[in-house]
mmCIF file of C-alpha atoms and ligand atoms in Angstrom:
data_model
loop_
_atom_site.group_PDB
_atom_site.id
_atom_site.type_symbol
_atom_site.label_atom_id
_atom_site.label_comp_id
_atom_site.label_asym_id
_atom_site.label_seq_id
_atom_site.Cartn_x
_atom_site.Cartn_y
_atom_site.Cartn_z
ATOM 1 C CA MET A 22 -8.938 -17.469 -25.973
ATOM 2 C CA LYS A 23 -6.681 -17.492 -22.932
ATOM 3 C CA ARG A 24 -8.055 -15.892 -19.785
ATOM 4 C CA ILE A 25 -6.200 -14.464 -16.791
ATOM 5 C CA ILE A 26 -6.965 -12.706 -13.500
ATOM 6 C CA SER A 27 -5.182 -9.483 -12.629
ATOM 7 C CA ILE A 28 -5.369 -8.478 -8.954
ATOM 8 C CA GLN A 29 -4.296 -4.904 -8.191
ATOM 9 C CA ASP A 30 -5.700 -1.410 -7.572
ATOM 10 C CA ILE A 31 -7.332 1.079 -9.894
ATOM 11 C CA SER A 32 -5.472 4.367 -9.740
ATOM 12 C CA ALA A 33 -8.097 6.370 -11.603
ATOM 13 C CA LEU A 34 -5.470 8.651 -13.131
ATOM 14 C CA GLY A 35 -1.777 7.857 -13.307
ATOM 15 C CA LYS A 36 -1.268 5.061 -15.841
ATOM 16 C CA CYS A 37 -0.340 2.172 -13.574
ATOM 17 C CA SER A 38 -1.768 -1.043 -12.137
ATOM 18 C CA LEU A 39 -5.149 -2.020 -13.647
ATOM 19 C CA THR A 40 -5.452 0.964 -15.994
ATOM 20 C CA VAL A 41 -2.417 -0.355 -17.876
ATOM 21 C CA ALA A 42 -2.767 -4.122 -17.256
ATOM 22 C CA LEU A 43 -6.252 -4.302 -18.724
ATOM 23 C CA PRO A 44 -5.580 -2.545 -22.056
ATOM 24 C CA ILE A 45 -2.163 -4.123 -22.613
ATOM 25 C CA ILE A 46 -3.207 -7.696 -21.831
ATOM 26 C CA SER A 47 -6.450 -7.336 -23.809
ATOM 27 C CA ALA A 48 -4.569 -5.955 -26.810
ATOM 28 C CA MET A 49 -2.308 -9.003 -26.646
ATOM 29 C CA GLY A 50 -5.348 -11.151 -27.319
ATOM 30 C CA VAL A 51 -5.848 -12.402 -23.757
ATOM 31 C CA GLU A 52 -9.046 -11.954 -21.727
ATOM 32 C CA CYS A 53 -8.210 -10.054 -18.546
ATOM 33 C CA ALA A 54 -10.590 -10.512 -15.610
ATOM 34 C CA VAL A 55 -9.876 -8.006 -12.852
ATOM 35 C CA VAL A 56 -10.049 -8.000 -9.083
ATOM 36 C CA PRO A 57 -9.756 -4.321 -8.105
ATOM 37 C CA THR A 58 -8.261 -4.101 -4.627
ATOM 38 C CA ALA A 59 -8.847 -0.367 -4.109
ATOM 39 C CA VAL A 60 -9.829 2.743 -6.029
ATOM 40 C CA LEU A 61 -7.521 5.741 -5.690
ATOM 41 C CA SER A 62 -7.842 9.127 -7.392
ATOM 42 C CA THR A 63 -4.192 8.801 -8.479
ATOM 43 C CA HIS A 64 -1.278 6.556 -7.593
ATOM 44 C CA THR A 65 0.443 7.316 -4.311
ATOM 45 C CA GLN A 66 3.231 9.451 -5.766
ATOM 46 C CA PHE A 67 0.831 12.396 -5.883
ATOM 47 C CA THR A 68 -0.078 14.176 -2.679
ATOM 48 C CA GLY A 69 -3.682 14.299 -1.481
ATOM 49 C CA PHE A 70 -4.879 11.173 -3.286
ATOM 50 C CA THR A 71 -8.192 9.584 -2.258
ATOM 51 C CA PHE A 72 -8.304 5.881 -1.354
ATOM 52 C CA HIS A 73 -11.287 3.544 -1.165
ATOM 53 C CA ASP A 74 -10.454 0.054 -0.007
ATOM 54 C CA LEU A 75 -12.170 -2.867 -1.806
ATOM 55 C CA THR A 76 -10.758 -5.744 0.246
ATOM 56 C CA ASP A 77 -14.266 -6.745 1.326
ATOM 57 C CA GLU A 78 -15.183 -7.435 -2.323
ATOM 58 C CA MET A 79 -12.247 -9.753 -2.985
ATOM 59 C CA GLU A 80 -13.564 -12.902 -1.294
ATOM 60 C CA PRO A 81 -17.150 -12.638 -2.634
ATOM 61 C CA ILE A 82 -15.718 -12.267 -6.171
ATOM 62 C CA ALA A 83 -13.656 -15.455 -5.667
ATOM 63 C CA ASP A 84 -16.700 -17.266 -4.186
ATOM 64 C CA HIS A 85 -18.823 -16.381 -7.208
ATOM 65 C CA TRP A 86 -16.175 -17.303 -9.765
ATOM 66 C CA LYS A 87 -15.630 -20.599 -8.004
ATOM 67 C CA ARG A 88 -19.353 -21.385 -8.012
ATOM 68 C CA GLU A 89 -19.452 -20.616 -11.728
ATOM 69 C CA GLY A 90 -16.460 -22.900 -12.297
ATOM 70 C CA PHE A 91 -14.322 -20.308 -14.106
ATOM 71 C CA ARG A 92 -10.793 -21.404 -14.949
ATOM 72 C CA PHE A 93 -7.815 -19.213 -15.743
ATOM 73 C CA ASP A 94 -4.479 -19.511 -17.535
ATOM 74 C CA ALA A 95 -2.665 -17.143 -15.164
ATOM 75 C CA VAL A 96 -3.137 -15.230 -11.935
ATOM 76 C CA TYR A 97 -1.139 -11.988 -12.018
ATOM 77 C CA THR A 98 -0.805 -9.829 -8.913
ATOM 78 C CA GLY A 99 0.560 -6.308 -8.604
ATOM 79 C CA TYR A 100 0.243 -3.549 -6.003
ATOM 80 C CA LEU A 101 -1.526 -4.820 -2.854
ATOM 81 C CA GLY A 102 -2.345 -2.561 0.053
ATOM 82 C CA SER A 103 -2.567 -4.707 3.193
ATOM 83 C CA PHE A 104 -1.691 -7.952 4.955
ATOM 84 C CA ARG A 105 -5.273 -9.129 4.534
ATOM 85 C CA GLN A 106 -5.143 -8.588 0.774
ATOM 86 C CA VAL A 107 -2.009 -10.745 0.582
ATOM 87 C CA ASP A 108 -3.831 -13.517 2.465
ATOM 88 C CA ILE A 109 -6.813 -13.303 0.117
ATOM 89 C CA VAL A 110 -4.491 -13.432 -2.892
ATOM 90 C CA LYS A 111 -3.131 -16.720 -1.517
ATOM 91 C CA ARG A 112 -6.680 -18.006 -1.605
ATOM 92 C CA TYR A 113 -6.898 -16.994 -5.319
ATOM 93 C CA PHE A 114 -3.700 -18.973 -5.932
ATOM 94 C CA ARG A 115 -5.265 -22.031 -4.238
ATOM 95 C CA ASP A 116 -8.668 -21.708 -5.911
ATOM 96 C CA PHE A 117 -7.594 -20.695 -9.415
ATOM 97 C CA GLY A 118 -3.937 -21.744 -9.614
ATOM 98 C CA GLU A 119 -4.454 -25.208 -11.033
ATOM 99 C CA GLY A 120 -3.140 -25.254 -14.575
ATOM 100 C CA ALA A 121 -2.450 -21.510 -14.296
ATOM 101 C CA LYS A 122 0.817 -19.584 -14.175
ATOM 102 C CA ILE A 123 1.184 -17.603 -10.962
ATOM 103 C CA ILE A 124 2.973 -14.328 -11.682
ATOM 104 C CA VAL A 125 3.800 -11.937 -8.827
ATOM 105 C CA ASP A 126 4.919 -8.352 -9.332
ATOM 106 C CA PRO A 127 5.598 -7.203 -5.753
ATOM 107 C CA ALA A 128 4.964 -3.535 -6.615
ATOM 108 C CA MET A 129 5.825 -1.691 -3.404
ATOM 109 C CA ALA A 130 9.109 0.203 -3.780
ATOM 110 C CA ASP A 131 11.637 1.889 -6.064
ATOM 111 C CA ASN A 132 14.913 3.786 -5.855
ATOM 112 C CA GLY A 133 15.769 2.249 -2.489
ATOM 113 C CA LYS A 134 12.487 3.258 -0.790
ATOM 114 C CA LEU A 135 9.071 1.758 -0.033
ATOM 115 C CA TYR A 136 6.125 3.610 -1.584
ATOM 116 C CA ALA A 137 4.100 5.887 0.705
ATOM 117 C CA GLY A 138 1.783 3.953 2.967
ATOM 118 C CA PHE A 139 3.834 0.764 3.376
ATOM 119 C CA GLY A 140 5.350 0.040 6.767
ATOM 120 C CA PRO A 141 8.680 -1.774 7.173
ATOM 121 C CA GLU A 142 6.919 -5.055 7.995
ATOM 122 C CA PHE A 143 4.982 -5.214 4.690
ATOM 123 C CA PRO A 144 7.754 -6.674 2.435
ATOM 124 C CA ALA A 145 8.002 -9.863 4.541
ATOM 125 C CA LYS A 146 4.256 -10.344 4.083
ATOM 126 C CA MET A 147 4.490 -9.758 0.313
ATOM 127 C CA ALA A 148 7.370 -12.276 0.236
ATOM 128 C CA GLU A 149 4.919 -15.003 1.317
ATOM 129 C CA LEU A 150 3.477 -14.867 -2.225
ATOM 130 C CA LEU A 151 6.741 -16.152 -3.672
ATOM 131 C CA ALA A 152 6.064 -19.612 -2.223
ATOM 132 C CA GLY A 153 3.531 -20.372 -4.941
ATOM 133 C CA ALA A 154 4.893 -18.230 -7.773
ATOM 134 C CA ASP A 155 5.970 -19.459 -11.198
ATOM 135 C CA LEU A 156 7.544 -16.053 -11.811
ATOM 136 C CA VAL A 157 8.359 -13.078 -9.583
ATOM 137 C CA LEU A 158 9.199 -9.754 -11.230
ATOM 138 C CA PRO A 159 10.615 -7.210 -8.752
ATOM 139 C CA ASN A 160 12.883 -4.271 -9.395
ATOM 140 C CA LEU A 161 16.113 -4.366 -7.395
ATOM 141 C CA THR A 162 14.694 -2.239 -4.557
ATOM 142 C CA GLU A 163 11.714 -4.575 -4.160
ATOM 143 C CA ALA A 164 13.950 -7.644 -4.290
ATOM 144 C CA CYS A 165 16.154 -6.225 -1.526
ATOM 145 C CA PHE A 166 13.101 -5.514 0.638
ATOM 146 C CA LEU A 167 11.735 -9.030 -0.001
ATOM 147 C CA LEU A 168 15.050 -10.552 1.060
ATOM 148 C CA ASP A 169 15.896 -8.018 3.769
ATOM 149 C CA GLU A 170 19.132 -7.347 1.897
ATOM 150 C CA GLU A 171 21.010 -4.084 1.659
ATOM 151 C CA TYR A 172 20.058 -2.124 -1.503
ATOM 152 C CA ARG A 173 23.053 -1.164 -3.633
ATOM 153 C CA GLU A 174 23.218 1.349 -6.446
ATOM 154 C CA GLU A 175 26.518 -0.141 -7.647
ATOM 155 C CA TYR A 176 26.702 -3.879 -8.120
ATOM 156 C CA ASP A 177 28.178 -6.686 -10.158
ATOM 157 C CA ARG A 178 26.877 -9.946 -11.628
ATOM 158 C CA ALA A 179 27.762 -11.929 -8.488
ATOM 159 C CA TYR A 180 25.547 -9.657 -6.357
ATOM 160 C CA ILE A 181 22.653 -9.870 -8.834
ATOM 161 C CA ARG A 182 22.979 -13.645 -9.012
ATOM 162 C CA ARG A 183 22.853 -13.830 -5.203
ATOM 163 C CA ILE A 184 19.663 -11.735 -5.161
ATOM 164 C CA LEU A 185 18.067 -13.951 -7.833
ATOM 165 C CA GLU A 186 19.022 -17.088 -5.888
ATOM 166 C CA GLY A 187 17.493 -15.547 -2.744
ATOM 167 C CA LEU A 188 14.196 -15.035 -4.589
ATOM 168 C CA LEU A 189 14.261 -18.664 -5.783
ATOM 169 C CA ASP A 190 14.965 -19.789 -2.209
ATOM 170 C CA LYS A 191 11.723 -18.084 -1.173
ATOM 171 C CA GLY A 192 9.903 -20.455 -3.503
ATOM 172 C CA ALA A 193 9.596 -18.740 -6.895
ATOM 173 C CA LYS A 194 10.308 -21.066 -9.840
ATOM 174 C CA THR A 195 11.772 -18.219 -11.902
ATOM 175 C CA ALA A 196 12.949 -14.817 -10.698
ATOM 176 C CA ALA A 197 13.450 -11.795 -12.944
ATOM 177 C CA LEU A 198 14.997 -8.494 -11.856
ATOM 178 C CA THR A 199 14.020 -5.409 -13.817
ATOM 179 C CA GLY A 200 15.912 -2.136 -14.237
ATOM 180 C CA ILE A 201 19.356 -3.759 -14.100
ATOM 181 C CA SER A 202 22.393 -2.113 -15.652
ATOM 182 C CA PHE A 203 25.971 -3.379 -15.873
ATOM 183 C CA GLU A 204 27.001 -1.010 -18.620
ATOM 184 C CA LYS A 205 26.503 2.714 -19.060
ATOM 185 C CA GLY A 206 23.633 3.460 -21.431
ATOM 186 C CA ARG A 207 22.076 -0.022 -21.247
ATOM 187 C CA LEU A 208 19.222 -1.106 -18.972
ATOM 188 C CA GLY A 209 17.480 -4.436 -18.851
ATOM 189 C CA VAL A 210 16.155 -7.539 -17.194
ATOM 190 C CA VAL A 211 18.051 -10.482 -15.760
ATOM 191 C CA SER A 212 16.400 -13.779 -14.866
ATOM 192 C CA LEU A 213 17.241 -17.123 -13.339
ATOM 193 C CA ASP A 214 15.211 -20.303 -13.022
ATOM 194 C CA ARG A 215 15.402 -23.275 -10.695
ATOM 195 C CA ALA A 216 17.317 -25.261 -13.288
ATOM 196 C CA GLY A 217 20.092 -22.864 -12.276
ATOM 197 C CA ALA A 218 21.283 -22.320 -15.807
ATOM 198 C CA ASP A 219 23.377 -19.235 -16.467
ATOM 199 C CA PHE A 220 21.075 -16.342 -16.062
ATOM 200 C CA SER A 221 19.428 -14.867 -19.075
ATOM 201 C CA GLU A 222 19.904 -11.160 -19.713
ATOM 202 C CA TYR A 223 18.295 -8.689 -22.098
ATOM 203 C CA TYR A 224 19.131 -5.009 -22.428
ATOM 204 C CA THR A 225 17.750 -1.992 -24.255
ATOM 205 C CA GLU A 226 18.985 1.552 -24.584
ATOM 206 C CA ARG A 227 18.811 3.398 -21.227
ATOM 207 C CA LEU A 228 16.641 6.446 -21.861
ATOM 208 C CA PRO A 229 17.311 9.658 -19.962
ATOM 209 C CA ALA A 230 14.182 9.716 -17.800
ATOM 210 C CA SER A 231 12.363 7.562 -15.346
ATOM 211 C CA PHE A 232 8.578 7.452 -15.208
ATOM 212 C CA HIS A 233 6.092 5.995 -12.851
ATOM 213 C CA GLY A 234 4.122 2.911 -13.913
ATOM 214 C CA THR A 235 6.768 1.437 -16.193
ATOM 215 C CA GLY A 236 7.142 -1.593 -13.873
ATOM 216 C CA ASP A 237 3.441 -2.355 -14.266
ATOM 217 C CA ILE A 238 3.643 -1.871 -18.038
ATOM 218 C CA PHE A 239 6.630 -4.212 -18.207
ATOM 219 C CA SER A 240 4.912 -6.888 -16.084
ATOM 220 C CA SER A 241 1.656 -6.672 -18.030
ATOM 221 C CA ALA A 242 3.439 -7.184 -21.355
ATOM 222 C CA ALA A 243 5.484 -10.055 -19.885
ATOM 223 C CA VAL A 244 2.320 -11.739 -18.561
ATOM 224 C CA GLY A 245 0.617 -11.347 -21.954
ATOM 225 C CA GLY A 246 3.645 -12.820 -23.710
ATOM 226 C CA ILE A 247 3.905 -15.816 -21.377
ATOM 227 C CA VAL A 248 0.194 -16.603 -21.651
ATOM 228 C CA ARG A 249 0.466 -16.327 -25.442
ATOM 229 C CA GLY A 250 3.116 -19.057 -25.352
ATOM 230 C CA LEU A 251 6.449 -17.233 -25.314
ATOM 231 C CA SER A 252 9.220 -18.625 -23.119
ATOM 232 C CA VAL A 253 9.972 -16.505 -20.042
ATOM 233 C CA PRO A 254 13.177 -14.994 -21.561
ATOM 234 C CA GLU A 255 11.291 -14.225 -24.816
ATOM 235 C CA ALA A 256 8.433 -12.592 -22.893
ATOM 236 C CA LEU A 257 10.868 -10.536 -20.795
ATOM 237 C CA ALA A 258 12.643 -9.314 -23.943
ATOM 238 C CA LEU A 259 9.309 -8.384 -25.544
ATOM 239 C CA ALA A 260 8.300 -6.512 -22.377
ATOM 240 C CA ALA A 261 11.655 -4.699 -22.172
ATOM 241 C CA ASP A 262 11.435 -3.539 -25.801
ATOM 242 C CA TYR A 263 7.812 -2.445 -25.362
ATOM 243 C CA THR A 264 8.580 -0.492 -22.178
ATOM 244 C CA ALA A 265 11.554 1.228 -23.827
ATOM 245 C CA GLU A 266 9.350 2.162 -26.801
ATOM 246 C CA CYS A 267 6.711 3.645 -24.436
ATOM 247 C CA ILE A 268 9.394 5.839 -22.839
ATOM 248 C CA ARG A 269 10.775 6.824 -26.260
ATOM 249 C CA LEU A 270 7.305 7.894 -27.476
ATOM 250 C CA THR A 271 6.726 9.820 -24.253
ATOM 251 C CA LEU A 272 9.992 11.741 -24.495
ATOM 252 C CA ALA A 273 9.197 12.612 -28.115
ATOM 253 C CA GLU A 274 6.002 14.394 -27.001
ATOM 254 C CA GLU A 275 6.277 18.054 -26.192
ATOM 255 C CA ASN A 276 4.928 18.744 -22.682
ATOM 256 C CA HIS A 277 4.652 15.039 -21.931
ATOM 257 C CA SER A 278 2.987 14.026 -18.691
ATOM 258 C CA LEU A 279 5.393 13.347 -15.869
ATOM 259 C CA TYR A 280 3.275 10.731 -14.158
ATOM 260 C CA GLY A 281 3.121 7.973 -16.741
ATOM 261 C CA VAL A 282 4.323 6.908 -20.174
ATOM 262 C CA ASN A 283 2.668 6.755 -23.562
ATOM 263 C CA PHE A 284 1.934 3.045 -23.491
ATOM 264 C CA GLU A 285 -1.155 3.484 -25.659
ATOM 265 C CA GLN A 286 0.534 4.437 -28.924
ATOM 266 C CA ALA A 287 3.128 1.689 -28.550
ATOM 267 C CA ILE A 288 0.413 -1.000 -28.439
ATOM 268 C CA PRO A 289 0.205 -1.533 -32.230
ATOM 269 C CA GLY A 290 3.933 -2.349 -32.360
ATOM 270 C CA LEU A 291 3.585 -4.755 -29.430
ATOM 271 C CA VAL A 292 0.661 -6.548 -31.037
ATOM 272 C CA LYS A 293 2.461 -6.759 -34.384
ATOM 273 C CA ARG A 294 5.543 -8.292 -32.811
ATOM 274 C CA LEU A 295 3.461 -10.829 -30.912
ATOM 275 C CA GLY A 296 1.488 -11.684 -34.019
ATOM 276 C CA ALA A 297 -1.658 -11.420 -31.845
HETATM 277 O O1 LIG B 4 2.947 1.395 -10.124
HETATM 278 C C1 LIG B 4 2.876 0.875 -8.884
HETATM 279 C C2 LIG B 4 1.725 1.437 -8.107
HETATM 280 C C3 LIG B 4 0.490 0.857 -8.236
HETATM 281 N N1 LIG B 4 -0.584 1.300 -7.551
HETATM 282 C C4 LIG B 4 -0.475 2.345 -6.703
HETATM 283 C C5 LIG B 4 0.753 2.978 -6.536
HETATM 284 C C6 LIG B 4 1.868 2.517 -7.244
HETATM 285 C C7 LIG B 4 3.134 3.164 -7.045
HETATM 286 O O2 LIG B 4 3.292 4.132 -6.379
HETATM 287 O O3 LIG B 4 0.820 4.021 -5.720
HETATM 288 C C8 LIG B 4 -1.668 2.802 -5.944
#
């Protein structure tokens, strides 16, 4: 069985980061070891959340795993809360990156704004992770922060290509931008690799709502797909369809929660499609 490490927080309630990565990646038939970076009562879009930092546990976990000689097929990072955590993640890339795919979801912003708690200097620190990444998976807001580029709500393919090239220039081997739309009613993912081939694009129906945690759900499914042997464009298409299905199921529920999507009941369809 393939085995990966996922490094991100536990938001105890809120359906994001580790509480979605672990079930989705496990259901895809991949062992998911976790390095919890912090425990929060909810994700940071709620007010009054609690926060317990676990940075001090990150290095001892790596020390132990190294002593035991564990090897991994991927290292997947998501939301990170501090400069020091980014530096420790670089150590994970060095210690466990051999023969592993390094996949970075720089979860820190959306809709043109950084999430609560991040200062303006944090994106440049997060951008350091691109140097060793096989794949980086930002939304457009995150990509603009990583590149210190102006965020645009209206754009064309030339602008998106320039952003993707900027991410490759920072060292990523493949860059994928999520939440991209060139056509009313369609939303998708656009990616470019170092080979510089025409970018690959995949779109689904744009559903009339936006929920928190969908970026993490998308990345988790993409990581699972890549580790299970799909090509990057195939894994991105699988993740886009899965995420759209989660939103569809959520909207079909009366009184659905506003904080996260129904990723749970879309898992059987994901597993079936993967043949896991
Ligand atoms: O979904 C991204 C995410 C992950 N973890 C925490 C967050 C957020 C987004 O706000 O607050 C703690």
